[in-house]
Amino acid sequence: MKTNIFNISIFFLLLGVFLGCANKLDMGYYSAIEKNYIFNPNAPIVVISDPNDLLSTYYIDWVVYELQRQGFVSVYKQQDLPIKRAKNAIFVRIFRSLQPYPSVNFNYTAVDSGVSQLCYWYGDQFYCGSKANKEFFLSGYSESLNYFSSYHFVLDWYDLHMQKRVMYIDGSVNGRTCGYSLLFRDLISHTIARIDLSRPENYRYYSDIPYYWPCR
């Protein structure tokens, strides 16, 4: 009985590890910063999106909330603060990217190209025998076009007084998402939480999808 309980425990442990590995988002963070620029987190910031970009506009409130949660105390939507009263403007874009890449498979066939004499010493005796030579020839190939999918949350950070871009951030999710409905919300939260105003960065990381959302 104890053995059965132990085996069942091991099974569920391995199942949990498998699901834990499968239920992850492959994420990335990239940032570029104007050299020697000094950021003031207390300066008024207005967050802007293209009004025709319905996806980005939908998440503006969440972007403002997450920036405030990270210590940027004076963050506003465009309709709540005239742009002439702001020190910085952040242009926000959320989009999906599809990049095609070809896949080609080659098939080879082994063909006898003749018989050759193979001789060798074994002990104090000399032996000879025949050996069939084989060569490989291309017999066919197949090709297909696949697509690599990625999702991006981009922040273009401008100094309105200097009239120049001072920071660019691209948070991304690559590959499978399992149709996860909170993908963009989590992408925004993770990206803003990783903002470092002192240096540019470029790295990959993984984020857990809830266990009740199986990734098949």
Coordinates of N, CA and C in Angstrom, one line a residue:
M1 N 0.8 -1.2 0.0 CA 0.0 0.0 0.0 C 0.9 1.3 0.0
K2 N 1.9 1.2 0.8 CA 2.8 2.4 0.9 C 3.5 2.6 -0.5
T3 N 3.9 1.4 -1.1 CA 4.5 1.5 -2.4 C 3.6 2.2 -3.4
N4 N 2.3 1.8 -3.4 CA 1.3 2.4 -4.4 C 1.2 3.9 -4.1
I5 N 1.1 4.3 -2.9 CA 1.0 5.7 -2.5 C 2.2 6.5 -3.0
F6 N 3.4 5.9 -2.8 CA 4.7 6.5 -3.3 C 4.7 6.7 -4.8
N7 N 4.2 5.6 -5.5 CA 4.2 5.7 -7.0 C 3.2 6.8 -7.5
I8 N 2.1 6.8 -6.8 CA 1.1 7.9 -7.2 C 1.6 9.3 -7.0
S9 N 2.3 9.4 -5.9 CA 2.9 10.7 -5.5 C 4.0 11.1 -6.6
I10 N 4.8 10.2 -7.0 CA 5.8 10.4 -8.0 C 5.2 10.8 -9.3
F11 N 4.0 10.1 -9.7 CA 3.3 10.4 -10.9 C 2.8 11.8 -10.9
F12 N 2.2 12.3 -9.9 CA 1.6 13.6 -9.8 C 2.7 14.7 -9.8
L13 N 3.9 14.3 -9.1 CA 5.0 15.2 -9.1 C 5.5 15.5 -10.5
L14 N 5.7 14.3 -11.3 CA 6.2 14.5 -12.6 C 5.2 15.2 -13.5
L15 N 3.9 14.9 -13.3 CA 2.9 15.6 -14.1 C 2.9 17.1 -13.8
G16 N 3.1 17.5 -12.6 CA 3.2 18.9 -12.2 C 4.4 19.5 -12.9
V17 N 5.6 18.8 -12.9 CA 6.8 19.4 -13.5 C 6.6 19.5 -15.0
F18 N 5.9 18.5 -15.6 CA 5.7 18.6 -17.1 C 4.8 19.8 -17.4
L19 N 3.7 19.9 -16.7 CA 2.7 21.0 -17.0 C 3.4 22.3 -16.7
G20 N 4.2 22.4 -15.6 CA 4.9 23.6 -15.3 C 5.9 24.0 -16.4
C21 N 6.5 23.1 -17.1 CA 7.4 23.4 -18.2 C 6.6 23.8 -19.4
A22 N 5.5 23.1 -19.6 CA 4.7 23.4 -20.8 C 4.0 24.7 -20.7
N23 N 3.5 25.1 -19.5 CA 2.7 26.3 -19.3 C 3.6 27.5 -19.0
K24 N 4.4 27.9 -20.0 CA 5.3 29.0 -19.8 C 5.2 29.9 -21.1
L25 N 5.3 31.2 -20.9 CA 5.4 32.1 -22.0 C 6.9 32.4 -22.2
D26 N 7.4 32.3 -23.4 CA 8.7 32.7 -23.8 C 8.8 34.2 -24.0
M27 N 9.4 34.9 -23.1 CA 9.3 36.4 -23.2 C 10.6 37.0 -23.4
G28 N 10.6 38.3 -23.8 CA 11.8 39.0 -24.0 C 11.7 40.5 -23.6
Y29 N 12.8 41.1 -23.3 CA 12.9 42.5 -22.9 C 14.0 43.2 -23.6
Y30 N 13.8 44.3 -24.3 CA 14.8 45.0 -25.0 C 14.6 46.5 -24.7
S31 N 15.7 47.2 -24.4 CA 15.6 48.7 -24.2 C 16.8 49.4 -24.7
A32 N 16.6 50.6 -25.2 CA 17.7 51.4 -25.7 C 17.5 52.8 -25.0
I33 N 18.5 53.4 -24.5 CA 18.4 54.7 -23.7 C 19.4 55.7 -24.3
E34 N 18.9 56.9 -24.3 CA 19.8 58.1 -24.7 C 20.9 58.2 -23.7
K35 N 22.1 58.2 -24.1 CA 23.3 58.3 -23.2 C 23.3 59.6 -22.4
N36 N 23.5 59.4 -21.2 CA 23.7 60.6 -20.2 C 22.3 61.3 -19.9
Y37 N 21.2 60.7 -20.4 CA 20.0 61.4 -20.1 C 19.5 61.0 -18.7
I38 N 19.1 62.0 -17.9 CA 18.6 61.9 -16.5 C 17.1 61.9 -16.5
F39 N 16.6 60.7 -16.1 CA 15.1 60.6 -16.0 C 14.6 61.2 -14.6
N40 N 13.5 61.8 -14.7 CA 12.8 62.3 -13.5 C 11.5 61.6 -13.3
P41 N 11.4 60.6 -12.4 CA 10.2 59.8 -12.3 C 9.0 60.6 -11.8
N42 N 9.3 61.8 -11.2 CA 8.2 62.7 -10.7 C 7.7 63.7 -11.7
A43 N 8.3 63.8 -12.9 CA 7.9 64.7 -13.9 C 6.6 64.2 -14.5
P44 N 5.7 65.1 -14.9 CA 4.5 64.7 -15.5 C 4.7 64.0 -16.9
I45 N 4.0 62.9 -17.0 CA 4.1 62.0 -18.2 C 2.7 61.8 -18.8
V46 N 2.6 61.9 -20.1 CA 1.3 61.7 -20.8 C 1.5 60.4 -21.6
V47 N 0.6 59.5 -21.5 CA 0.6 58.2 -22.3 C -0.3 58.3 -23.5
I48 N 0.2 58.1 -24.7 CA -0.5 58.3 -25.9 C -0.5 57.1 -26.8
S49 N -1.6 56.8 -27.5 CA -1.7 55.8 -28.5 C -2.4 56.3 -29.7
D50 N -2.2 55.7 -30.8 CA -3.0 56.0 -32.0 C -4.5 55.7 -31.8
P51 N -5.3 56.7 -31.9 CA -6.8 56.5 -31.7 C -7.4 55.5 -32.6
N52 N -6.7 55.2 -33.7 CA -7.3 54.2 -34.7 C -6.7 52.8 -34.4
D53 N -5.8 52.8 -33.4 CA -5.3 51.5 -33.0 C -6.1 51.0 -31.8
L54 N -7.1 50.3 -32.0 CA -8.1 49.9 -31.0 C -7.5 49.0 -29.9
L55 N -6.5 48.1 -30.3 CA -5.9 47.2 -29.3 C -5.1 48.0 -28.3
S56 N -4.2 48.9 -28.8 CA -3.3 49.7 -27.9 C -4.2 50.6 -27.1
T57 N -5.2 51.3 -27.7 CA -6.0 52.2 -26.9 C -6.8 51.5 -25.8
Y58 N -7.2 50.3 -26.0 CA -7.9 49.5 -25.0 C -7.1 49.3 -23.7
Y59 N -5.8 49.2 -23.9 CA -4.9 48.9 -22.7 C -4.3 50.1 -22.1
I60 N -4.6 51.3 -22.5 CA -4.0 52.6 -22.0 C -4.2 52.7 -20.5
D61 N -5.4 52.4 -20.0 CA -5.6 52.5 -18.6 C -4.7 51.6 -17.8
W62 N -4.5 50.4 -18.3 CA -3.6 49.4 -17.6 C -2.2 49.9 -17.7
V63 N -1.8 50.5 -18.8 CA -0.4 51.0 -18.9 C -0.2 52.1 -17.8
V64 N -1.1 53.0 -17.7 CA -1.0 54.1 -16.8 C -1.0 53.6 -15.4
Y65 N -1.8 52.6 -15.1 CA -1.8 52.0 -13.7 C -0.5 51.3 -13.4
E66 N 0.1 50.6 -14.3 CA 1.3 49.9 -14.1 C 2.5 50.8 -13.9
L67 N 2.5 51.9 -14.7 CA 3.6 52.9 -14.5 C 3.5 53.6 -13.2
Q68 N 2.3 53.9 -12.7 CA 2.1 54.5 -11.4 C 2.5 53.5 -10.3
R69 N 2.2 52.3 -10.5 CA 2.6 51.2 -9.5 C 4.1 51.1 -9.4
Q70 N 4.8 51.4 -10.5 CA 6.3 51.3 -10.4 C 7.0 52.6 -10.0
G71 N 6.2 53.6 -9.5 CA 6.8 54.8 -8.9 C 6.7 56.0 -9.8
F72 N 6.2 56.0 -11.0 CA 6.0 57.2 -11.8 C 4.7 57.8 -11.4
V73 N 4.8 58.8 -10.5 CA 3.6 59.3 -9.8 C 2.7 60.2 -10.6
S74 N 3.3 60.8 -11.6 CA 2.5 61.8 -12.4 C 2.3 61.3 -13.8
V75 N 1.5 60.2 -13.9 CA 1.2 59.6 -15.3 C -0.2 59.8 -15.6
Y76 N -0.5 60.3 -16.8 CA -1.9 60.6 -17.2 C -2.1 60.1 -18.6
K77 N -3.4 59.9 -18.9 CA -3.8 59.7 -20.3 C -3.9 61.1 -21.0
Q78 N -3.9 61.0 -22.3 CA -3.8 62.3 -23.1 C -5.0 63.2 -22.8
Q79 N -6.2 62.6 -22.6 CA -7.3 63.4 -22.4 C -7.4 64.0 -21.0
D80 N -6.5 63.5 -20.1 CA -6.5 64.0 -18.7 C -5.4 65.1 -18.5
L81 N -4.5 65.2 -19.4 CA -3.4 66.2 -19.2 C -3.0 66.8 -20.6
P82 N -3.1 68.1 -20.8 CA -2.7 68.7 -22.0 C -1.2 68.4 -22.3
I83 N -0.9 68.1 -23.5 CA 0.5 67.6 -23.8 C 1.5 68.7 -23.5
K84 N 1.1 70.0 -23.6 CA 2.1 71.1 -23.4 C 2.5 71.2 -21.9
R85 N 1.7 70.6 -21.0 CA 2.0 70.6 -19.6 C 2.9 69.4 -19.2
A86 N 3.1 68.5 -20.1 CA 3.9 67.3 -19.8 C 5.4 67.5 -20.1
K87 N 6.2 66.7 -19.3 CA 7.7 66.7 -19.5 C 8.0 65.6 -20.5
N88 N 7.3 64.5 -20.4 CA 7.6 63.3 -21.2 C 6.3 62.8 -21.8
A89 N 6.4 62.2 -23.0 CA 5.3 61.6 -23.7 C 5.8 60.1 -24.0
I90 N 4.9 59.2 -23.7 CA 5.2 57.8 -24.0 C 4.1 57.3 -25.1
F91 N 4.6 57.0 -26.3 CA 3.8 56.5 -27.3 C 3.7 54.9 -27.2
V92 N 2.5 54.4 -27.0 CA 2.4 53.0 -26.8 C 1.8 52.3 -28.0
R93 N 2.4 51.1 -28.3 CA 1.9 50.2 -29.3 C 1.9 48.8 -28.9
I94 N 0.8 48.1 -29.2 CA 0.6 46.7 -28.9 C 0.2 46.0 -30.2
F95 N 1.0 45.0 -30.6 CA 0.7 44.3 -31.9 C 1.3 42.9 -32.0
R96 N 0.8 42.2 -33.0 CA 1.2 40.8 -33.2 C 2.0 40.8 -34.5
S97 N 3.1 40.1 -34.5 CA 4.0 40.0 -35.7 C 4.1 38.6 -36.2
L98 N 3.9 38.4 -37.5 CA 4.1 37.1 -38.1 C 5.3 37.1 -39.1
Q99 N 6.3 36.3 -38.9 CA 7.4 36.3 -39.8 C 7.5 34.9 -40.5
P100 N 7.4 34.9 -41.8 CA 7.5 33.6 -42.5 C 8.9 33.1 -42.6
Y101 N 9.1 31.8 -42.5 CA 10.4 31.2 -42.7 C 10.2 29.8 -43.5
P102 N 11.0 29.6 -44.5 CA 10.9 28.4 -45.3 C 11.5 27.1 -44.6
S103 N 11.0 26.0 -44.9 CA 11.5 24.7 -44.4 C 11.6 23.8 -45.5
V104 N 12.8 23.3 -45.8 CA 13.1 22.4 -46.9 C 13.7 21.1 -46.4
N105 N 13.1 19.9 -46.8 CA 13.7 18.6 -46.5 C 14.2 17.9 -47.7
F106 N 15.4 17.4 -47.6 CA 16.0 16.6 -48.8 C 16.0 15.1 -48.5
N107 N 15.7 14.3 -49.5 CA 15.7 12.9 -49.4 C 16.8 12.3 -50.2
Y108 N 17.6 11.4 -49.6 CA 18.7 10.8 -50.3 C 18.5 9.3 -50.4
T109 N 19.1 8.7 -51.5 CA 19.0 7.2 -51.7 C 20.4 6.6 -51.9
A110 N 20.7 5.5 -51.2 CA 22.0 4.9 -51.3 C 22.0 4.0 -52.6
V111 N 23.0 4.1 -53.4 CA 23.1 3.3 -54.7 C 24.4 2.7 -54.7
D112 N 24.5 1.4 -55.1 CA 25.7 0.7 -55.3 C 26.5 1.3 -56.5
S113 N 27.7 1.7 -56.3 CA 28.5 2.3 -57.4 C 29.6 1.3 -57.9
G114 N 29.5 0.0 -57.5 CA 30.5 -0.9 -58.0 C 31.1 -1.7 -56.9
V115 N 32.0 -2.7 -57.3 CA 32.6 -3.5 -56.3 C 34.1 -3.3 -56.3
S116 N 34.7 -3.2 -55.1 CA 36.2 -2.9 -55.0 C 36.8 -4.0 -54.2
Q117 N 38.1 -4.2 -54.4 CA 38.8 -5.3 -53.6 C 39.3 -4.7 -52.3
L118 N 39.0 -5.4 -51.2 CA 39.5 -5.0 -49.9 C 40.4 -6.1 -49.3
C119 N 41.7 -5.7 -49.1 CA 42.7 -6.6 -48.6 C 43.2 -6.1 -47.3
Y120 N 43.6 -7.1 -46.4 CA 44.1 -6.7 -45.1 C 44.9 -7.8 -44.5
W121 N 45.7 -7.5 -43.5 CA 46.5 -8.5 -42.7 C 45.7 -8.9 -41.5
Y122 N 45.6 -10.2 -41.2 CA 45.1 -10.7 -39.9 C 46.1 -11.7 -39.3
G123 N 46.8 -11.3 -38.3 CA 47.8 -12.1 -37.8 C 49.0 -12.2 -38.8
D124 N 49.3 -13.4 -39.2 CA 50.4 -13.6 -40.2 C 49.9 -14.0 -41.5
Q125 N 48.5 -13.8 -41.7 CA 47.9 -14.1 -43.0 C 47.4 -12.9 -43.7
F126 N 47.4 -12.9 -45.0 CA 46.9 -11.8 -45.8 C 45.6 -12.2 -46.5
Y127 N 44.6 -11.5 -46.3 CA 43.2 -11.8 -46.9 C 42.8 -10.7 -47.9
C128 N 42.0 -11.1 -48.8 CA 41.4 -10.2 -49.8 C 39.9 -10.6 -49.9
G129 N 39.1 -9.6 -50.1 CA 37.7 -9.8 -50.3 C 37.1 -8.7 -51.1
S130 N 35.8 -8.8 -51.5 CA 35.2 -7.8 -52.2 C 34.3 -6.9 -51.3
K131 N 34.2 -5.6 -51.7 CA 33.4 -4.7 -50.9 C 32.6 -3.9 -51.9
A132 N 31.3 -3.8 -51.6 CA 30.4 -3.0 -52.4 C 30.4 -1.5 -51.9
N133 N 30.7 -0.7 -52.9 CA 30.7 0.8 -52.6 C 29.3 1.4 -52.8
K134 N 29.0 2.2 -51.9 CA 27.7 2.9 -52.0 C 27.9 4.4 -52.0
E135 N 27.1 5.0 -52.8 CA 27.0 6.5 -52.9 C 25.6 7.0 -52.7
F136 N 25.5 8.2 -52.2 CA 24.2 8.8 -51.9 C 23.8 9.8 -52.9
F137 N 22.6 9.7 -53.5 CA 22.1 10.6 -54.5 C 20.8 11.2 -54.0
L138 N 20.7 12.5 -54.4 CA 19.4 13.2 -54.0 C 18.3 12.6 -54.8
S139 N 17.3 12.1 -54.1 CA 16.1 11.5 -54.8 C 14.9 12.3 -54.8
G140 N 14.9 13.4 -54.0 CA 13.7 14.3 -53.9 C 13.8 15.3 -52.8
Y141 N 12.9 16.2 -52.8 CA 12.8 17.1 -51.6 C 11.4 17.7 -51.5
S142 N 11.2 18.2 -50.3 CA 9.9 18.8 -50.1 C 10.1 20.2 -49.4
E143 N 9.2 21.1 -49.6 CA 9.3 22.4 -49.0 C 8.0 22.9 -48.5
S144 N 8.1 23.7 -47.4 CA 6.9 24.3 -46.8 C 7.2 25.7 -46.3
L145 N 6.2 26.5 -46.1 CA 6.4 27.8 -45.5 C 5.7 27.8 -44.1
N146 N 6.5 28.1 -43.1 CA 6.0 28.1 -41.7 C 6.0 29.6 -41.3
Y147 N 5.4 29.8 -40.1 CA 5.3 31.2 -39.6 C 5.7 31.2 -38.2
F148 N 6.5 32.2 -37.8 CA 6.9 32.5 -36.4 C 6.1 33.6 -35.9
S149 N 5.4 33.4 -34.8 CA 4.5 34.4 -34.3 C 5.1 35.0 -33.0
S150 N 5.0 36.4 -32.9 CA 5.4 37.0 -31.7 C 4.5 38.2 -31.4
Y151 N 4.4 38.6 -30.1 CA 3.5 39.6 -29.6 C 4.4 40.7 -29.0
H152 N 4.1 42.0 -29.2 CA 5.0 43.1 -28.8 C 4.2 44.2 -28.0
F153 N 4.8 44.7 -27.0 CA 4.4 45.9 -26.3 C 5.5 46.9 -26.3
V154 N 5.3 48.0 -27.1 CA 6.4 48.9 -27.4 C 6.1 50.3 -26.7
L155 N 7.1 50.8 -26.0 CA 7.0 52.2 -25.5 C 8.1 53.0 -26.1
D156 N 7.7 54.1 -26.8 CA 8.6 55.1 -27.3 C 8.5 56.3 -26.3
W157 N 9.6 56.6 -25.6 CA 9.6 57.6 -24.6 C 10.3 58.8 -25.1
Y158 N 9.6 60.0 -25.1 CA 10.1 61.2 -25.6 C 10.2 62.3 -24.6
D159 N 11.3 63.1 -24.7 CA 11.4 64.3 -23.9 C 10.8 65.5 -24.7
L160 N 9.7 66.0 -24.3 CA 9.0 67.0 -25.1 C 9.7 68.3 -25.1
H161 N 10.4 68.6 -24.0 CA 11.2 69.9 -24.0 C 12.4 69.8 -24.9
M162 N 13.1 68.7 -25.0 CA 14.2 68.5 -25.9 C 13.8 68.1 -27.3
Q163 N 12.6 67.7 -27.4 CA 12.0 67.2 -28.7 C 12.9 66.1 -29.3
K164 N 13.1 65.1 -28.5 CA 13.9 63.9 -28.9 C 13.5 62.7 -28.2
R165 N 13.7 61.5 -28.8 CA 13.4 60.3 -28.2 C 14.6 60.0 -27.2
V166 N 14.2 59.6 -26.0 CA 15.2 59.3 -24.9 C 15.2 57.8 -24.5
M167 N 14.2 57.1 -24.8 CA 14.2 55.7 -24.5 C 13.2 54.9 -25.4
Y168 N 13.6 53.7 -25.7 CA 12.8 52.8 -26.5 C 12.7 51.4 -25.8
I169 N 11.5 50.9 -25.6 CA 11.4 49.6 -24.9 C 10.5 48.7 -25.8
D170 N 10.9 47.4 -25.9 CA 10.1 46.4 -26.6 C 10.0 45.2 -25.8
G171 N 8.8 44.9 -25.2 CA 8.6 43.7 -24.5 C 7.9 42.7 -25.4
S172 N 8.2 41.5 -25.4 CA 7.7 40.5 -26.4 C 7.4 39.2 -25.8
V173 N 6.5 38.5 -26.5 CA 6.2 37.1 -26.2 C 6.4 36.3 -27.5
N174 N 7.1 35.3 -27.5 CA 7.5 34.5 -28.7 C 6.9 33.1 -28.7
G175 N 6.4 32.7 -29.9 CA 6.0 31.3 -30.0 C 4.6 31.1 -29.5
R176 N 4.4 29.9 -28.8 CA 3.1 29.4 -28.4 C 2.6 30.2 -27.2
T177 N 1.3 30.6 -27.3 CA 0.6 31.2 -26.2 C -0.6 30.5 -25.7
C178 N -0.9 29.4 -26.3 CA -2.0 28.5 -25.9 C -3.4 29.3 -25.9
G179 N -3.5 30.4 -26.7 CA -4.7 31.2 -26.6 C -4.9 31.8 -25.3
Y180 N -3.9 32.1 -24.5 CA -4.0 32.7 -23.2 C -4.7 34.0 -23.3
S181 N -5.8 34.2 -22.6 CA -6.6 35.4 -22.8 C -6.0 36.6 -22.1
L182 N -5.1 36.4 -21.1 CA -4.5 37.6 -20.4 C -3.1 37.9 -20.9
L183 N -2.8 37.5 -22.1 CA -1.5 37.6 -22.6 C -1.0 39.0 -22.6
F184 N -1.8 40.0 -23.2 CA -1.3 41.4 -23.3 C -1.3 42.0 -21.9
R185 N -2.2 41.7 -21.1 CA -2.2 42.3 -19.7 C -0.9 41.9 -19.0
D186 N -0.5 40.6 -19.1 CA 0.7 40.1 -18.4 C 1.9 40.7 -19.1
L187 N 1.9 40.8 -20.4 CA 3.1 41.4 -21.2 C 3.3 42.8 -20.7
I188 N 2.3 43.6 -20.6 CA 2.4 45.0 -20.1 C 3.0 45.0 -18.7
S189 N 2.4 44.2 -17.8 CA 2.9 44.2 -16.4 C 4.3 43.8 -16.3
H190 N 4.7 42.7 -17.0 CA 6.1 42.2 -16.9 C 7.1 43.3 -17.5
T191 N 6.7 43.9 -18.6 CA 7.6 44.8 -19.3 C 7.9 46.0 -18.4
I192 N 6.8 46.6 -17.9 CA 6.9 47.9 -17.1 C 7.6 47.6 -15.8
A193 N 7.4 46.4 -15.2 CA 8.1 46.1 -14.0 C 9.6 45.9 -14.2
R194 N 10.1 45.7 -15.4 CA 11.5 45.5 -15.7 C 12.2 46.7 -16.2
I195 N 11.5 47.9 -16.2 CA 12.1 49.1 -16.7 C 13.3 49.5 -15.8
D196 N 14.4 49.7 -16.4 CA 15.6 50.2 -15.7 C 16.0 51.5 -16.4
L197 N 15.9 52.6 -15.7 CA 16.2 53.9 -16.3 C 17.7 54.2 -16.4
S198 N 18.5 53.3 -15.9 CA 20.0 53.6 -15.8 C 20.8 53.0 -16.9
R199 N 20.2 52.0 -17.6 CA 21.0 51.3 -18.6 C 20.2 50.5 -19.6
P200 N 20.7 50.3 -20.8 CA 19.9 49.5 -21.8 C 20.1 48.0 -21.4
E201 N 19.1 47.2 -21.8 CA 19.1 45.8 -21.5 C 18.5 45.0 -22.7
N202 N 18.9 43.7 -22.8 CA 18.4 42.8 -23.8 C 18.5 41.4 -23.3
Y203 N 17.4 40.8 -23.0 CA 17.5 39.4 -22.4 C 16.1 38.7 -22.6
R204 N 16.1 37.4 -22.4 CA 14.9 36.5 -22.5 C 14.6 36.0 -21.1
Y205 N 13.3 35.7 -20.9 CA 12.9 35.1 -19.6 C 11.6 34.3 -19.8
Y206 N 11.2 33.6 -18.8 CA 9.9 32.8 -18.9 C 8.9 33.2 -17.9
S207 N 7.7 33.2 -18.2 CA 6.6 33.6 -17.3 C 5.6 32.4 -17.2
D208 N 5.1 32.1 -16.0 CA 4.2 31.0 -15.9 C 2.8 31.4 -16.4
I209 N 2.2 30.4 -17.1 CA 0.7 30.5 -17.4 C 0.0 29.7 -16.2
P210 N -1.1 30.2 -15.7 CA -1.8 29.5 -14.7 C -2.0 28.0 -14.9
Y211 N -1.9 27.2 -13.9 CA -1.9 25.7 -14.1 C -3.3 25.3 -14.7
Y212 N -4.3 26.1 -14.5 CA -5.6 25.7 -15.0 C -5.8 26.0 -16.5
W213 N -4.7 26.6 -17.1 CA -4.8 26.9 -18.5 C -3.8 26.0 -19.2
P214 N -4.1 24.7 -19.5 CA -3.1 23.8 -20.0 C -2.7 24.2 -21.4
C215 N -1.4 24.0 -21.7 CA -0.8 24.3 -23.0 C -0.6 23.0 -23.7
R216 N -1.4 22.7 -24.7 CA -1.3 21.4 -25.4 C -0.6 21.6 -26.7

